[in-house]
Structure formats: structure tokens, C-alpha cells
Short mmCIF file of C-alpha atoms and ligand atoms in Angstrom, two decimals:
data_model
loop_
_atom_site.label_atom_id
_atom_site.label_comp_id
_atom_site.label_asym_id
_atom_site.label_seq_id
_atom_site.Cartn_x
_atom_site.Cartn_y
_atom_site.Cartn_z
CA LYS A 214 267.57 88.06 100.61
CA VAL A 215 266.40 87.37 97.07
CA ILE A 216 265.06 83.82 96.83
CA LEU A 217 263.52 83.81 93.35
CA GLU A 218 264.94 85.61 90.37
CA VAL A 219 263.10 85.72 87.06
CA ASN A 220 265.37 87.19 84.42
CA ARG A 221 264.15 88.20 80.96
CA LEU A 222 261.82 85.22 80.88
CA LYS A 223 260.05 84.47 77.62
CA LYS A 224 257.51 81.78 76.91
CA PHE A 225 256.09 81.47 73.42
CA PHE A 226 253.55 78.87 72.31
CA ASP A 227 253.45 77.58 68.77
CA VAL A 228 249.80 77.98 67.92
CA ASN A 229 250.27 76.44 64.49
CA ARG A 230 253.03 76.07 61.94
CA ASN A 231 253.36 79.76 61.18
CA GLN A 232 251.92 81.40 64.25
CA THR A 233 253.59 81.97 67.60
CA LEU A 234 251.83 83.31 70.65
CA GLN A 235 254.07 85.40 72.87
CA ALA A 236 252.42 84.50 76.18
CA VAL A 237 255.31 85.85 78.29
CA ASN A 238 257.51 88.46 76.69
CA ASP A 239 260.74 89.35 78.47
CA VAL A 240 259.58 89.46 82.08
CA SER A 241 261.95 90.13 84.98
CA PHE A 242 261.30 90.36 88.70
CA GLN A 243 262.68 89.16 92.00
CA ILE A 244 261.00 87.86 95.12
CA ASN A 245 262.57 88.15 98.57
CA GLU A 246 262.51 85.43 101.15
CA GLY A 247 259.34 85.61 103.26
CA GLU A 248 257.69 88.06 100.90
CA THR A 249 254.28 87.80 99.30
CA PHE A 250 254.49 88.92 95.71
CA GLY A 251 251.26 89.50 93.83
CA LEU A 252 251.05 89.07 90.07
CA VAL A 253 247.94 90.67 88.62
CA GLY A 254 246.46 91.41 85.23
CA GLU A 255 243.57 90.54 82.97
CA SER A 256 242.80 86.99 82.06
CA GLY A 257 245.10 85.75 79.31
CA CYS A 258 247.97 88.15 79.99
CA GLY A 259 250.40 85.36 80.90
CA LYS A 260 250.25 85.04 84.69
CA SER A 261 249.65 81.29 84.86
CA THR A 262 252.24 80.68 82.21
CA ILE A 263 254.82 82.52 84.32
CA GLY A 264 253.83 80.45 87.38
CA ARG A 265 254.13 77.19 85.52
CA THR A 266 257.35 78.15 83.78
CA ILE A 267 258.89 79.14 87.12
CA LEU A 268 258.21 75.65 88.44
CA GLY A 269 259.60 74.08 85.30
CA LEU A 270 256.22 72.63 84.34
CA TYR A 271 256.68 74.45 81.01
CA HIS A 272 259.95 74.74 79.12
CA LYS A 273 261.07 78.32 78.80
CA THR A 274 261.64 79.98 75.44
CA ALA A 275 264.38 82.28 76.77
CA GLY A 276 265.67 83.85 79.97
CA GLU A 277 266.27 82.19 83.30
CA VAL A 278 264.61 81.35 86.59
CA LEU A 279 266.87 81.10 89.62
CA TYR A 280 265.66 79.69 92.91
CA ASP A 281 268.15 80.31 95.69
CA GLY A 282 270.72 80.80 92.97
CA GLU A 283 269.95 77.58 91.13
CA ASP A 284 268.80 77.65 87.53
CA ILE A 285 265.59 75.61 87.65
CA HIS A 286 265.52 74.84 83.95
CA SER A 287 268.97 73.35 83.83
CA LEU A 288 268.55 71.05 86.83
CA LYS A 289 268.78 67.32 86.32
CA GLU A 290 265.53 65.48 86.85
CA ASN A 291 266.47 64.26 90.30
CA ASP A 292 267.47 67.73 91.46
CA ARG A 293 264.27 69.18 90.07
CA PHE A 294 262.35 66.52 91.97
CA LYS A 295 264.09 67.63 95.14
CA LEU A 296 263.40 71.27 94.37
CA HIS A 297 259.70 70.52 93.98
CA LYS A 298 259.70 69.55 97.62
CA LYS A 299 260.45 73.17 98.44
CA MET A 300 258.13 74.73 95.84
CA GLN A 301 254.44 73.93 95.79
CA MET A 302 251.44 75.14 93.88
CA ILE A 303 247.85 75.89 94.84
CA PHE A 304 245.42 75.86 91.93
CA GLN A 305 242.37 77.84 90.96
CA ASP A 306 239.85 75.06 90.82
CA PRO A 307 240.29 72.76 93.78
CA TYR A 308 237.79 70.37 92.27
CA ALA A 309 239.73 69.87 89.06
CA SER A 310 243.03 69.53 90.86
CA LEU A 311 241.90 66.96 93.46
CA ASN A 312 241.43 63.38 92.37
CA PRO A 313 237.71 62.67 92.89
CA ARG A 314 238.34 58.99 93.60
CA SER A 315 240.79 59.64 96.41
CA THR A 316 239.92 60.33 100.02
CA VAL A 317 241.20 63.50 101.65
CA GLN A 318 243.63 61.30 103.55
CA GLU A 319 245.04 59.93 100.27
CA ILE A 320 245.11 63.32 98.57
CA ILE A 321 247.13 64.95 101.34
CA SER A 322 249.37 61.89 101.87
CA GLU A 323 250.36 61.53 98.24
CA PRO A 324 253.18 64.11 98.10
CA MET A 325 254.59 62.75 101.38
CA GLU A 326 254.61 59.26 99.92
CA ILE A 327 256.13 60.31 96.61
CA HIS A 328 258.91 62.14 98.44
CA ARG A 329 259.20 59.44 101.12
CA LEU A 330 258.89 61.97 103.90
CA TYR A 331 258.04 59.39 106.57
CA ARG A 332 258.79 55.75 107.00
CA HIS A 333 255.58 54.71 108.73
CA LYS A 334 251.97 55.03 107.59
CA LYS A 335 251.07 56.07 111.10
CA GLU A 336 253.32 59.11 110.94
CA ILE A 337 251.75 60.18 107.67
CA LYS A 338 248.30 59.80 109.15
CA GLU A 339 249.20 61.96 112.14
CA ARG A 340 250.67 64.55 109.81
CA VAL A 341 247.45 64.58 107.77
CA TYR A 342 245.44 65.27 110.94
CA GLN A 343 247.82 68.05 111.85
CA LEU A 344 247.52 69.60 108.36
CA LEU A 345 243.73 69.36 108.45
CA ALA A 346 243.76 71.27 111.74
CA GLU A 347 246.06 73.91 110.26
CA VAL A 348 243.64 74.64 107.43
CA GLY A 349 240.53 74.56 109.62
CA LEU A 350 239.20 71.11 108.73
CA GLN A 351 238.40 68.24 111.05
CA ARG A 352 239.96 64.89 111.66
CA ASP A 353 236.91 63.00 110.46
CA HIS A 354 237.10 64.78 107.12
CA ALA A 355 240.08 62.56 106.29
CA ASN A 356 237.98 59.65 105.10
CA ARG A 357 235.67 61.65 102.86
CA TYR A 358 235.87 62.42 99.15
CA PRO A 359 236.29 65.85 97.50
CA HIS A 360 232.69 66.02 96.22
CA GLU A 361 231.43 65.90 99.81
CA PHE A 362 232.92 69.32 100.49
CA SER A 363 232.07 72.91 99.63
CA GLY A 364 234.33 74.90 97.29
CA GLY A 365 236.01 76.70 100.18
CA GLN A 366 236.63 73.45 102.03
CA ARG A 367 238.04 71.87 98.87
CA GLN A 368 240.47 74.74 98.52
CA ARG A 369 241.49 74.09 102.14
CA ILE A 370 242.24 70.49 101.16
CA GLY A 371 244.35 71.77 98.26
CA ILE A 372 246.21 74.07 100.65
CA ALA A 373 246.81 71.23 103.13
CA ARG A 374 248.24 69.14 100.29
CA ALA A 375 250.51 72.00 99.23
CA LEU A 376 251.76 72.35 102.83
CA ALA A 377 252.38 68.63 103.32
CA LEU A 378 256.07 68.74 102.41
CA ASN A 379 256.81 71.86 104.47
CA PRO A 380 257.58 73.93 101.38
CA GLU A 381 259.47 77.21 101.41
CA PHE A 382 257.77 78.74 98.41
CA ILE A 383 254.17 78.56 97.25
CA ILE A 384 252.68 79.67 93.97
CA ALA A 385 248.96 80.25 94.39
CA ASP A 386 247.40 80.53 90.93
CA GLU A 387 244.00 82.23 91.24
CA PRO A 388 243.36 80.39 94.52
CA ILE A 389 240.09 82.18 95.25
CA SER A 390 238.57 83.11 91.91
CA ALA A 391 236.51 79.91 91.64
CA LEU A 392 234.99 80.48 95.09
CA ASP A 393 231.87 82.28 96.24
CA VAL A 394 232.66 85.86 97.10
CA SER A 395 231.59 85.23 100.70
CA ILE A 396 234.22 82.50 101.02
CA GLN A 397 237.05 84.31 99.25
CA ALA A 398 238.08 86.46 102.23
CA GLN A 399 238.23 83.39 104.47
CA VAL A 400 240.64 81.62 102.17
CA VAL A 401 242.75 84.76 101.75
CA ASN A 402 242.91 85.10 105.53
CA LEU A 403 243.94 81.48 105.88
CA LEU A 404 246.74 81.97 103.35
CA LYS A 405 247.84 85.12 105.19
CA GLU A 406 247.92 83.26 108.50
CA ILE A 407 249.93 80.42 107.03
CA GLN A 408 252.34 82.85 105.42
CA HIS A 409 252.90 84.62 108.76
CA GLU A 410 253.20 81.49 110.85
CA LYS A 411 255.60 79.64 108.59
CA GLY A 412 257.42 82.58 107.04
CA LEU A 413 256.74 81.19 103.58
CA THR A 414 257.44 83.02 100.38
CA PHE A 415 254.34 83.44 98.23
CA LEU A 416 253.68 84.19 94.60
CA PHE A 417 250.02 85.08 94.53
CA ILE A 418 248.48 85.16 91.04
CA ALA A 419 245.08 86.78 90.51
CA HIS A 420 243.08 89.00 88.20
CA ASP A 421 241.36 90.71 91.13
CA LEU A 422 243.57 93.51 92.36
CA SER A 423 241.75 94.29 95.61
CA MET A 424 242.36 90.84 97.09
CA VAL A 425 245.97 90.81 95.95
CA LYS A 426 246.56 94.21 97.54
CA GLN A 427 245.40 92.86 100.88
CA ILE A 428 247.83 90.00 100.91
CA SER A 429 250.88 91.16 98.95
CA ASP A 430 253.93 93.15 99.95
CA ARG A 431 254.73 94.01 96.35
CA ILE A 432 252.76 93.71 93.15
CA GLY A 433 253.67 93.16 89.54
CA VAL A 434 251.11 94.18 86.95
CA MET A 435 251.00 92.22 83.70
CA TYR A 436 249.58 93.34 80.39
CA LEU A 437 249.69 91.22 77.23
CA GLY A 438 252.71 89.19 78.26
CA ASN A 439 254.65 92.12 79.69
CA LEU A 440 255.27 93.26 83.23
CA ILE A 441 254.20 96.89 82.98
CA GLU A 442 254.44 97.94 86.61
CA LEU A 443 256.31 96.74 89.66
CA THR A 444 255.51 98.45 92.93
CA LYS A 445 254.93 98.21 96.65
CA SER A 446 251.38 97.18 97.37
CA GLU A 447 250.38 100.33 99.25
CA GLN A 448 251.59 102.54 96.42
CA LEU A 449 249.48 100.93 93.74
CA TYR A 450 246.46 102.88 92.52
CA ASP A 451 246.02 104.71 95.79
CA HIS A 452 243.09 107.00 95.28
P1 LIG B 734 246.49 84.23 82.60
O1 LIG B 734 247.00 83.30 83.62
O2 LIG B 734 246.99 85.63 82.80
O3 LIG B 734 245.02 84.18 82.45
P2 LIG B 734 247.74 82.41 80.77
O4 LIG B 734 249.17 82.38 81.19
O5 LIG B 734 246.86 81.30 81.18
O6 LIG B 734 247.12 83.82 81.19
O7 LIG B 734 247.69 82.54 79.18
C1 LIG B 734 248.47 83.48 78.46
C2 LIG B 734 248.25 83.24 76.99
O8 LIG B 734 248.90 82.03 76.63
C3 LIG B 734 246.80 83.06 76.61
O9 LIG B 734 246.64 83.64 75.33
C4 LIG B 734 246.61 81.56 76.58
O10 LIG B 734 245.60 81.18 75.69
C5 LIG B 734 247.97 81.09 76.11
N1 LIG B 734 248.31 79.76 76.62
C6 LIG B 734 248.39 79.38 77.92
N2 LIG B 734 248.76 78.09 78.03
C7 LIG B 734 248.92 77.65 76.75
C8 LIG B 734 249.29 76.40 76.20
N3 LIG B 734 249.58 75.36 76.97
N4 LIG B 734 249.35 76.30 74.85
C9 LIG B 734 249.08 77.37 74.07
N5 LIG B 734 248.72 78.57 74.54
C10 LIG B 734 248.64 78.72 75.85
P1 LIG B 735 243.93 79.32 83.67
O1 LIG B 735 242.59 79.21 84.31
O2 LIG B 735 245.05 78.88 84.55
O3 LIG B 735 244.20 80.65 83.01
P2 LIG B 735 242.85 77.97 81.43
O4 LIG B 735 241.60 77.51 82.10
O5 LIG B 735 242.81 79.13 80.49
O6 LIG B 735 243.98 78.23 82.51
O7 LIG B 735 243.51 76.73 80.68
C1 LIG B 735 243.49 75.44 81.19
C2 LIG B 735 244.66 74.67 80.62
O8 LIG B 735 244.74 74.82 79.19
C3 LIG B 735 245.99 75.16 81.15
O9 LIG B 735 246.85 74.04 81.32
C4 LIG B 735 246.51 76.09 80.08
O10 LIG B 735 247.92 76.12 80.08
C5 LIG B 735 245.98 75.42 78.83
N1 LIG B 735 245.71 76.42 77.79
C6 LIG B 735 245.24 77.68 77.94
N2 LIG B 735 245.13 78.29 76.78
C7 LIG B 735 245.53 77.40 75.84
C8 LIG B 735 245.65 77.41 74.43
N3 LIG B 735 245.35 78.51 73.71
N4 LIG B 735 246.10 76.32 73.82
C9 LIG B 735 246.43 75.23 74.52
N5 LIG B 735 246.34 75.14 75.84
C10 LIG B 735 245.90 76.20 76.50
#
């Protein structure tokens, strides 16, 4: 079953009064439920912009994005809020995306509080412990601050936060490229495990093809704002 449909999506940025940057130029693809779809290409080719436009964080210039048949960009604010419960994002730099003044407990609780997932603080706390275990962190990490962790651990915190609302769909935007090479495989394996266990649908954005090949069922290759190849993972550049 197709869960996400990106149809002829365009996203242009006005660089100045008489210059437009065509960051995403007429891109179409579909992602099936439970699938991991990799989006690869050189830095600056438009991958992040697609990810953000899919979530409605950017307005589109043209085209449409359908999630489970619903046009994300024409949803009313309240419906988009509800949709964001199902769709979560994992970012490249876990340090920049985690509030340095919040404890791990607060960071992971925040989406649950915003979406009023539980009525009692105690339930949230238990859920935080459960999420920490799922991403390979410990209970007593809950009261610490992001700077007390390594890059790989911080990305685990970001992943726990993204999982807090039991999402269906996760966009991981360069989730490993800010990490030491030795840590990258661990985080990829964790994401794989989570994908398998929960049957999540993943859009995995990266410039490094080898990692994406390991994790993705299908891959879309971007070049200068265009999707130039769309193929099953095992068929891509098989030498
Ligand atoms: P990638 O994720 O593939 O590295 P991006 O989607 O981040 O590429 O960027 C695509 C192009 O759009 C780049 O030229 C980038 O500078 C530009 N761009 C991205 N975000 C913005 C923005 N908010 N305003 C203007 N230009 C942007
Ligand atoms: P990424 O690492 O996701 O490719 P960058 O580090 O290039 O993103 O950019 C960081 C932020 O600045 C993002 O929100 C991106 O959308 C925005 N951005 C990127 N390029 C430009 C640009 N040319 N003009 C304005 N904003 C930009």
C-alpha cells in the first residue's frame, strides 16, 4: 500500500528580487507502508528541502504531497498538528536539535506533553524510561543534559524523542553524517532494528550511498533538484 505520494513537487527559494533557486524541480516518488526509502545525492541537491516540504515545514511551490491520501499542504492547522503525531523527523546534528538547557527527560517528554499523550506525569516518566531502553540508553541518563553525552548517544536521544508519539513515518535527514565513522554503523543498526520491530515507514536522507544501500529497500538519486534515478537498492551501482 502506498502511504506517501510526492507528485511533481517543486520548491523554489527567492534568493533575491530577481533570482530564484530551484531547489526541488518537479520531483515525484511514492513510498509504501513499512518500506525504507533512501534519498541520496550530493550536498545541496535538494534532499533536505524535500524532507521539510513533505512535512509541511516549508510551503511548496507546486505539486502535491499526499500522506495516506491526505494532501498535507491543504490541511487545516489542527489537522496538520494531528498528522505530525504520525510523522516525525530525526535530524543530522543531534546537538543542534536538542535544547541544551533541557534534561533528557524533558527533551523526550516534550512531544508527549504537546500532544497530551498521557494524563499523568508518572506515565510520561515510565514511557521515557521505556524509550531510553529501546534506543540503548539507561534510566539514569534521564536527568542529564545533552552536552554530557557523546555524539552517538545524543543521536539516540533524538531517536527516542522521535519515537515518543509512536509515529508511523519517520524522516531521518542525514542522521549519521555528523557522527564518527565508528559510531555510524551502530546508529544505522539501531534504526534498522526499530524499523523492523515497529514496522515503521522510513525516508532516509543521506549523501553517503553505501550506508543508505544497507538500510533502504528502494533508493531515489537526486541531482541538482531532480530525481534522476529510482531503483531497488540491490540494483543500484552493482559492480
Ligand atoms: P541537501 O539536503 O541535498 O544538501 P538542501 O535541500 O539543503 O540540499 O538545499 C538545496 C538547495 O536549496 C541548496 O542550494 C540550498 O542552499 C538551498 N536552500 C535550502 N534551504 C534554503 C532556504 N531556507 N532558503 C534558501 N535556500 C535554501
Ligand atoms: P542541511 O545540513 O540540512 O543541508 P544546512 O546546514 O545547509 O542544512 O542549512 C541549515 C539551515 O539553513 C536549514 O534550515 C536550511 O534550510 C537553511 N539554508 C540552507 N541553505 C540556505 C540558503 N541558501 N539560504 C537560506 N537558508 C538556507
